[in-house]
XYZ file of C-alpha atoms in Angstrom:
556
model
C 8.442 3.983 -35.018
C 7.364 5.882 -32.303
C 3.415 4.901 -32.732
C 4.579 1.059 -32.712
C 6.445 1.793 -29.265
C 3.347 2.925 -27.591
C 1.001 0.353 -29.342
C 3.466 -2.747 -28.673
C 3.715 -1.466 -24.760
C 0.173 -1.186 -24.251
C -0.626 -4.620 -26.082
C 1.946 -6.285 -23.965
C 0.672 -4.693 -21.018
C -2.820 -5.740 -21.552
C -2.175 -9.270 -22.390
C -0.295 -9.652 -19.194
C -2.676 -7.756 -17.012
C -5.225 -10.206 -18.401
C -3.790 -13.305 -16.833
C -3.504 -11.519 -13.454
C 0.346 -10.341 -13.531
C 1.710 -6.807 -13.106
C 1.632 -5.041 -16.155
C 5.539 -4.465 -15.672
C 6.475 -7.571 -16.856
C 4.406 -7.005 -20.216
C 6.721 -3.721 -20.456
C 9.597 -6.001 -20.090
C 8.579 -8.249 -22.906
C 7.480 -5.144 -24.959
C 11.149 -3.783 -24.441
C 12.496 -7.400 -26.031
C 9.949 -7.385 -28.900
C 11.136 -3.715 -29.759
C 14.694 -4.853 -29.647
C 14.007 -7.834 -32.317
C 12.628 -4.914 -34.763
C 15.818 -3.128 -34.292
C 15.110 -0.440 -31.719
C 18.077 -0.090 -29.224
C 18.248 1.905 -25.967
C 21.130 4.325 -27.377
C 18.708 5.196 -30.335
C 16.239 6.496 -27.735
C 17.962 8.946 -25.288
C 14.429 10.331 -24.281
C 13.454 7.036 -23.131
C 16.404 6.784 -20.742
C 15.498 10.387 -19.342
C 11.999 9.399 -18.814
C 13.485 6.269 -17.141
C 15.364 8.381 -14.525
C 12.463 10.471 -13.939
C 10.438 7.310 -13.140
C 12.820 6.117 -10.548
C 13.114 9.614 -8.962
C 9.428 10.006 -8.557
C 9.161 6.408 -7.268
C 11.533 7.435 -4.284
C 9.682 10.915 -3.845
C 6.279 8.972 -3.575
C 7.981 6.084 -1.063
C 8.957 9.379 0.934
C 5.637 10.415 1.013
C 4.253 7.695 2.370
C 6.862 7.162 5.037
C 6.218 7.075 8.647
C 10.052 7.342 10.061
C 8.503 5.742 13.156
C 7.503 2.474 11.516
C 11.164 1.980 10.408
C 12.193 1.652 14.164
C 10.498 -1.344 14.847
C 12.999 -4.160 15.297
C 10.795 -6.563 12.966
C 11.667 -3.996 10.321
C 14.649 -2.293 10.528
C 16.593 -5.534 12.044
C 14.572 -7.943 9.880
C 15.314 -5.991 6.603
C 19.047 -5.533 7.668
C 19.549 -9.418 8.790
C 17.747 -10.601 5.484
C 20.001 -8.504 3.364
C 23.206 -10.041 4.998
C 21.777 -13.630 5.037
C 20.745 -13.184 1.405
C 24.515 -12.446 0.665
C 26.236 -14.753 2.792
C 23.646 -17.398 0.867
C 23.796 -16.246 -2.806
C 27.423 -15.806 -2.830
C 28.513 -19.381 -2.189
C 26.086 -20.319 -4.373
C 26.944 -18.161 -7.221
C 30.619 -19.370 -6.858
C 29.516 -22.814 -7.030
C 27.493 -22.338 -10.327
C 30.487 -20.646 -12.006
C 32.677 -23.851 -11.116
C 30.037 -26.205 -12.530
C 30.436 -24.007 -15.807
C 28.059 -21.404 -15.900
C 29.411 -19.174 -18.365
C 27.806 -16.028 -17.260
C 29.611 -16.412 -13.606
C 32.916 -17.470 -14.946
C 35.767 -15.758 -13.330
C 33.639 -13.584 -11.287
C 35.617 -11.658 -8.463
C 34.035 -11.649 -4.973
C 32.927 -7.978 -5.299
C 30.817 -8.990 -8.398
C 29.346 -11.941 -6.683
C 28.461 -9.722 -3.708
C 26.842 -7.005 -6.028
C 24.808 -9.744 -7.648
C 23.716 -11.081 -4.401
C 22.641 -7.668 -3.404
C 20.473 -7.003 -6.128
C 19.083 -10.547 -5.796
C 18.283 -9.635 -2.034
C 15.554 -7.014 -2.766
C 11.822 -7.860 -3.566
C 9.328 -6.207 -5.473
C 7.622 -2.920 -3.943
C 5.455 -2.996 -7.181
C 4.267 -6.332 -6.820
C 3.708 -6.482 -3.021
C 1.520 -3.189 -2.918
C -0.251 -4.723 -5.569
C -1.078 -7.906 -3.879
C -1.851 -6.024 -0.692
C -4.192 -3.452 -2.405
C -6.136 -6.415 -4.161
C -6.688 -8.247 -1.237
C -7.675 -5.216 0.894
C -4.570 -6.087 3.809
C -2.563 -2.764 3.328
C -3.423 -1.823 6.916
C -2.925 -5.386 8.210
C 0.012 -6.249 10.613
C 1.704 -8.225 8.074
C 1.050 -5.883 5.327
C 2.644 -3.034 7.374
C 5.526 -5.100 8.116
C 6.094 -6.140 4.515
C 5.787 -2.415 3.450
C 8.446 -1.589 6.290
C 10.669 -4.160 4.941
C 10.416 -3.129 1.533
C 11.148 0.639 2.394
C 14.339 -0.296 4.208
C 15.141 -2.346 1.128
C 14.505 0.976 -1.096
C 16.643 2.865 1.647
C 19.406 0.268 1.179
C 19.251 0.814 -2.531
C 19.202 4.494 -2.167
C 22.401 4.414 -0.303
C 23.935 2.248 -2.895
C 22.930 4.539 -5.649
C 24.582 7.456 -3.813
C 27.802 5.754 -3.228
C 27.781 4.659 -6.892
C 27.900 8.218 -7.906
C 31.544 7.692 -7.074
C 31.842 11.680 -6.614
C 33.162 13.471 -3.193
C 29.999 15.476 -2.534
C 30.991 19.460 -2.566
C 31.143 21.425 0.626
C 27.980 22.789 0.088
C 26.285 19.525 0.798
C 26.331 20.529 4.563
C 23.895 23.295 3.800
C 21.281 20.356 2.823
C 21.064 19.785 6.528
C 19.192 23.273 6.968
C 16.358 21.777 4.864
C 14.515 20.880 7.956
C 14.400 24.303 9.129
C 12.923 25.606 5.666
C 9.891 23.071 6.614
C 7.502 25.706 7.744
C 7.909 27.642 4.764
C 7.590 24.712 2.575
C 4.178 23.594 4.239
C 2.986 27.225 3.806
C 3.476 26.803 0.123
C 1.980 23.390 0.259
C -0.978 24.825 1.795
C -1.303 27.475 -0.745
C -1.032 25.359 -3.994
C -4.599 24.088 -3.382
C -5.516 21.085 -5.513
C -5.603 19.837 -9.075
C -2.585 20.779 -11.564
C -1.185 23.326 -9.199
C -0.657 20.509 -6.605
C 0.981 18.163 -9.298
C 3.312 21.075 -10.332
C 4.066 21.464 -6.383
C 4.997 18.173 -6.306
C 7.177 18.022 -9.426
C 8.992 20.884 -8.510
C 9.811 19.449 -4.991
C 10.725 15.981 -6.358
C 12.797 17.141 -9.290
C 14.240 20.697 -8.426
C 14.277 21.101 -4.744
C 15.073 17.171 -4.391
C 17.066 15.876 -7.292
C 18.312 18.834 -8.793
C 19.844 20.672 -5.832
C 21.386 17.294 -4.428
C 22.832 16.564 -7.688
C 24.353 20.522 -7.410
C 26.154 19.929 -4.657
C 27.580 16.171 -5.603
C 24.766 13.761 -4.141
C 22.635 11.443 -5.879
C 19.603 13.114 -7.286
C 17.214 9.877 -6.185
C 18.422 10.362 -2.799
C 17.365 13.918 -2.401
C 13.457 13.007 -3.917
C 13.453 10.559 -1.292
C 14.719 13.202 1.463
C 12.137 15.727 0.070
C 9.360 13.232 0.024
C 10.155 12.106 3.708
C 10.082 16.300 4.450
C 6.851 16.481 3.254
C 5.190 13.268 4.857
C 3.892 15.059 7.810
C 1.671 17.264 5.930
C -2.235 16.984 6.167
C -1.966 16.837 2.070
C 0.907 14.366 1.349
C -1.286 11.537 0.894
C -3.154 13.624 -1.889
C 0.102 14.726 -3.253
C 1.196 11.061 -3.839
C -2.209 10.133 -5.268
C -1.748 13.216 -7.788
C 1.648 12.144 -9.053
C 0.951 8.483 -8.969
C 0.064 8.354 -12.716
C 3.370 10.525 -13.770
C 5.419 8.192 -11.713
C 3.816 4.994 -13.229
C 3.861 6.358 -16.681
C 7.464 7.119 -16.672
C 8.396 3.871 -14.953
C 7.249 2.065 -18.103
C 10.130 3.563 -19.771
C 12.400 2.292 -17.294
C 11.386 -1.099 -17.837
C 11.494 -0.834 -21.807
C 14.910 0.045 -21.622
C 15.725 -3.141 -19.718
C 14.292 -4.886 -22.730
C 16.037 -2.483 -25.218
C 19.687 -3.483 -23.922
C 19.159 -6.965 -25.722
C 17.205 -10.378 -26.165
C 18.144 -12.895 -23.393
C 19.613 -16.246 -24.761
C 18.774 -19.616 -23.714
C 21.865 -19.625 -21.272
C 20.289 -16.269 -19.699
C 16.860 -17.865 -18.973
C 18.377 -21.164 -17.920
C 20.318 -19.241 -15.083
C 17.389 -16.917 -14.430
C 15.310 -20.077 -13.950
C 18.119 -21.327 -11.437
C 17.831 -18.241 -9.463
C 14.017 -18.117 -9.080
C 14.259 -22.100 -7.709
C 16.361 -20.195 -4.868
C 13.338 -17.768 -3.969
C 11.853 -20.363 -1.536
C 15.180 -19.924 0.652
C 14.348 -16.154 0.661
C 10.949 -16.838 1.673
C 12.293 -19.332 4.649
C 14.496 -16.708 5.532
C 11.995 -14.224 6.192
C 9.569 -16.734 7.860
C 12.406 -17.346 10.205
C 13.503 -13.686 11.135
C 9.811 -12.351 11.728
C 9.042 -15.487 14.188
C 12.239 -14.714 16.174
C 10.498 -10.940 16.489
C 7.616 -12.947 18.070
C 5.099 -12.317 15.115
C 2.723 -15.182 14.913
C 3.489 -17.800 12.320
C 0.607 -16.902 10.324
C 1.676 -13.062 9.989
C 5.259 -14.118 9.282
C 4.056 -16.441 6.651
C 1.877 -13.811 4.816
C 4.383 -11.215 5.101
C 7.271 -13.561 3.684
C 5.170 -15.097 0.666
C 4.350 -11.210 -0.235
C 8.284 -10.467 -0.133
C 8.924 -13.809 -2.002
C 10.175 -12.523 -5.505
C 12.986 -10.470 -7.143
C 12.607 -6.887 -7.338
C 12.341 -3.829 -9.656
C 15.097 -2.008 -7.271
C 17.287 -4.859 -8.183
C 16.995 -4.237 -11.779
C 18.015 -0.522 -10.809
C 21.153 -1.677 -8.862
C 21.975 -4.224 -11.770
C 21.394 -0.989 -14.033
C 23.695 0.893 -12.461
C 26.584 -1.721 -12.034
C 26.392 -2.482 -15.747
C 26.883 1.510 -16.597
C 29.540 1.806 -14.310
C 31.182 -1.445 -15.412
C 31.356 -3.457 -12.683
C 28.933 -6.184 -14.177
C 28.566 -7.495 -17.715
C 25.485 -5.790 -19.518
C 23.922 -9.517 -19.801
C 23.357 -9.513 -16.079
C 20.704 -6.783 -16.864
C 18.662 -9.168 -18.692
C 19.319 -11.916 -16.487
C 17.801 -10.236 -13.541
C 15.104 -8.988 -15.781
C 13.949 -12.274 -16.753
C 14.352 -13.785 -13.200
C 12.141 -11.022 -11.967
C 9.361 -12.097 -14.437
C 9.538 -15.677 -13.820
C 9.516 -15.093 -9.880
C 6.245 -12.963 -10.617
C 4.656 -15.850 -12.394
C 5.085 -18.368 -9.412
C 4.644 -15.402 -6.478
C 1.128 -14.559 -7.840
C -0.688 -17.940 -7.476
C 1.466 -18.624 -4.274
C 0.106 -15.491 -2.690
C -3.443 -16.373 -3.803
C -3.210 -19.762 -1.839
C -1.128 -18.807 1.156
C -4.104 -18.933 3.647
C -4.495 -22.551 2.421
C -0.779 -23.359 2.772
C -0.859 -21.956 6.375
C -3.990 -24.194 7.236
C -2.331 -27.372 5.678
C 1.147 -26.694 7.929
C -0.414 -24.761 10.849
C 0.847 -27.325 13.655
C 4.399 -27.022 12.135
C 4.442 -23.567 11.718
C 3.130 -22.738 14.961
C 6.378 -24.514 16.763
C 8.378 -21.579 15.244
C 6.476 -19.061 17.345
C 8.147 -17.447 20.551
C 6.140 -16.221 23.415
C 5.112 -13.842 24.685
C 3.728 -12.883 21.231
C 4.320 -9.294 19.674
C 1.997 -6.920 21.581
C 0.138 -6.212 17.910
C -0.094 -9.688 17.090
C -1.518 -11.187 20.101
C -5.291 -12.245 20.742
C -7.640 -9.209 20.622
C -9.521 -9.591 23.898
C -13.070 -7.464 23.418
C -14.827 -8.472 26.863
C -18.627 -9.368 26.270
C -20.204 -6.348 24.538
C -23.837 -5.961 23.660
C -23.118 -3.697 20.794
C -19.889 -3.397 18.323
C -18.986 -0.519 16.456
C -16.387 -1.083 13.448
C -14.967 2.259 12.557
C -14.940 5.195 15.413
C -14.551 8.062 12.963
C -17.037 11.026 13.481
C -20.070 8.691 12.779
C -18.960 6.047 14.813
C -18.251 7.895 17.931
C -21.739 9.887 17.569
C -23.436 6.418 17.435
C -21.193 5.020 20.546
C -22.337 8.255 22.482
C -25.966 7.882 21.374
C -25.965 4.260 22.349
C -24.358 4.675 25.785
C -27.187 7.473 26.360
C -30.097 5.442 25.504
C -29.212 1.848 26.380
C -27.461 -0.447 28.873
C -24.901 -2.776 28.016
C -21.279 -2.842 27.377
C -20.204 -1.002 23.704
C -17.135 -1.846 22.074
C -15.472 0.366 19.125
C -12.951 -0.943 16.752
C -10.539 1.613 15.247
C -7.417 0.577 13.078
C -5.630 4.207 13.945
C -4.002 3.879 17.135
C -3.908 7.900 17.697
C -7.720 7.752 17.304
C -7.780 4.923 19.749
C -6.087 6.736 22.358
C -7.974 9.816 21.940
C -11.217 7.835 22.358
C -9.805 6.145 25.711
C -9.076 9.798 26.695
C -12.724 10.430 26.346
C -14.030 7.746 28.635
C -15.020 5.400 25.370
C -14.309 1.502 25.518
C -12.040 1.233 22.014
C -9.347 -1.331 20.806
C -7.006 -1.100 18.104
C -8.111 -3.021 14.756
C -8.657 -3.191 11.657
C -11.987 -5.029 10.406
C -11.032 -4.898 6.775
C -8.008 -7.147 7.726
C -8.410 -10.975 7.777
C -5.838 -10.966 10.547
C -7.903 -9.086 12.944
C -10.823 -11.587 12.664
C -8.367 -14.210 13.235
C -7.270 -12.913 16.515
C -10.729 -11.686 17.574
C -12.166 -12.911 20.710
C -16.075 -14.397 20.777
C -18.694 -12.343 22.217
C -21.819 -14.549 23.073
C -24.028 -11.678 24.007
C -23.062 -9.722 20.792
C -26.853 -8.171 19.693
C -25.874 -5.484 17.244
C -22.864 -4.644 14.761
C -22.544 -1.223 13.446
C -20.749 -0.838 10.564
C -19.091 2.841 10.516
C -16.247 2.128 8.025
C -16.065 4.837 5.347
C -14.614 1.940 2.882
C -17.555 0.043 1.088
C -15.527 -3.005 0.437
C -14.042 -3.102 4.017
C -17.909 -3.020 5.142
C -18.551 -5.942 2.749
C -15.706 -8.182 3.862
C -16.624 -7.476 7.541
C -20.309 -9.052 6.871
C -18.556 -11.801 5.159
C -16.369 -12.297 8.413
C -19.257 -12.166 10.691
C -21.190 -14.905 8.817
C -18.077 -17.000 8.831
C -17.977 -16.503 12.434
C -21.838 -17.675 12.774
C -22.782 -14.293 14.226
C -26.809 -14.248 14.559
C -27.280 -10.871 15.904
C -28.204 -7.708 13.689
C -25.933 -5.560 11.731
C -26.278 -1.969 10.406
C -24.327 -0.070 8.076
C -23.558 3.487 7.032
C -23.385 3.947 3.092
C -22.609 6.942 0.826
C -24.304 5.546 -2.311
C -27.640 3.926 -3.047
C -25.940 0.967 -4.971
C -23.639 0.199 -2.028
C -26.930 -0.211 0.320
C -28.283 -2.542 -2.188
C -25.050 -4.825 -2.043
C -24.891 -4.535 1.551
C -28.441 -5.577 2.180
C -27.813 -8.565 -0.625
C -25.076 -9.791 1.712
C -27.136 -10.005 4.778
C -27.204 -6.315 6.343
C -30.258 -5.769 8.106
C -30.440 -2.014 7.793
C -28.453 0.709 5.762
C -28.264 4.543 6.582
C -27.690 6.744 3.593
C -25.516 9.521 4.720
C -26.267 11.804 1.987
C -30.305 11.262 2.510
C -30.165 11.427 6.026
C -27.814 14.713 5.867
C -30.416 16.531 3.993
C -33.312 15.496 6.359
C -31.088 16.396 9.359
C -30.305 19.648 7.963
C -33.990 20.647 7.400
C -34.673 19.642 10.969
C -32.073 21.837 12.397
C -33.331 24.756 10.465
C -36.688 24.311 11.387
C -35.859 23.865 14.857
C -33.383 26.764 14.992
C -34.910 29.514 12.573
C -38.546 28.789 12.346
C -41.186 29.166 15.147
C -43.583 26.374 13.656
C -43.260 23.589 11.171
C -44.091 24.541 7.512
C -47.506 23.716 6.280
C -48.223 22.249 2.765
C -50.119 25.370 1.492
C -50.947 24.767 -2.343
C -51.544 28.101 -4.027
C -54.699 28.474 -6.456
C -55.072 25.635 -8.834
C -56.442 26.068 -12.199
C -59.024 23.633 -13.917
C -60.410 24.277 -17.236
C -59.658 27.924 -16.758
C -61.599 28.268 -13.582
C -59.913 29.528 -10.299
C -60.418 26.996 -7.558
C -59.935 28.391 -4.077
C -56.758 27.516 -1.920
C -57.462 24.817 0.267
C -58.218 25.566 3.780
C -55.460 23.953 5.658
C -56.437 24.953 9.202
C -59.864 22.786 8.702
C -58.304 19.949 6.865
C -55.703 17.545 7.937
C -52.279 17.920 5.788
C -51.568 14.710 4.251
C -47.497 13.768 4.640
C -46.336 12.736 1.259
C -45.709 9.123 1.010
């Protein structure tokens, strides 16, 4: 049956992906299908081991991407904490009422069990949110960063629960883990020397599964907590992003096993599906709670609405919490299936809602803006750009070089846009006029002031999709000046020209020409001449062309 497990999982994942939903729903369905064929979780112990590895690597990868400073923003730590408390306060009486009304799965539940279910339902899906943000290109937008920050805080709450659920008193040796930050220089030296490719992957697995999971478990702490902390320890290294990408497919593959094990616990009954549907009907309350809380922290209503819809679903971490609770006997095993079904149905509704959230905002804009509190959040105010003649989107090496050339050769105000605040601060210290903003983010263009005398926009962002998006937004703003762009590949240049860019500059081609110009200037006394050697025509030597008496024709 092992080949059947792989084939059925693949087919279910593909079918679900074709309708625009996360493949994890397909993996849950595959688990239910396999259960009907007589395959149970207990008959495949290796599957549970792979599932545990998936959760461990998930937390390790979260730690690698974690910017600790972002968690200290009030809208993130306070917003997530208040939403957790509010969700429990809301869900507990609702679930108690459903029990009184005869919902058998809630009959006789204690207050602790109701709080546990409410805790599991308070989470939002990291997998779903990241997919939506990546597809829309809004990962670096303010609402995207707020949503991801809240999700990370929720993940931390889950890890704390998983650690407490272990139930054992940690060993006295656990205090030795406080010395891990002092080992960072040594770990970073090893990180520097492992290189790339398979060595980098092996290093990541050793850090996550040995230094993280195994070491923490050896002293009586939850392995998943160890993976998260080691990930955070490595997050400051220059190669942390590369490491996260290297282990991405291992993590995703092992998480397939986790979702399969959920389905292998049994098929949902009609009563389970009915209760899951009721729970999904309560998701709008989660969205409204997020919307209200985020506007209390002075974010614009549009930013708050986009983040709230992004978080408007149930979570795979809710499944993890339910799985631990079921394993410990704190909840009936059927609740694992109920939450799995609720998770799947919530994704069915969340996908189209996230696609149409801009239309929803436009329709109810006048009502939503009444929720805003002033003065607005510093990162969510209108972007004042003055009255520039030249605008450069992307202030990396190319953008800053272009800025300096324009400043040396032309009069008029120049403005650079850069999404990394540390780069903005650096450029300002160098006397350049640069403001913080992400041109691949719809929010940026919504908040941007108009510049009536703008003549030229230079697209110097490394991301081709971001450049295309910026061109589209410039056209929406009825910009009539010139647009020029940097490209790495010729096909990118063609698509940009088709979208309305006037000129494109191929980095690689221009780099080759610039390299030759530099060599000629530095190493050769005079430009080389095109001097062909003797040419043979009908076996007869023809004298070399006299280049001094005849003009040299440059190649066309």
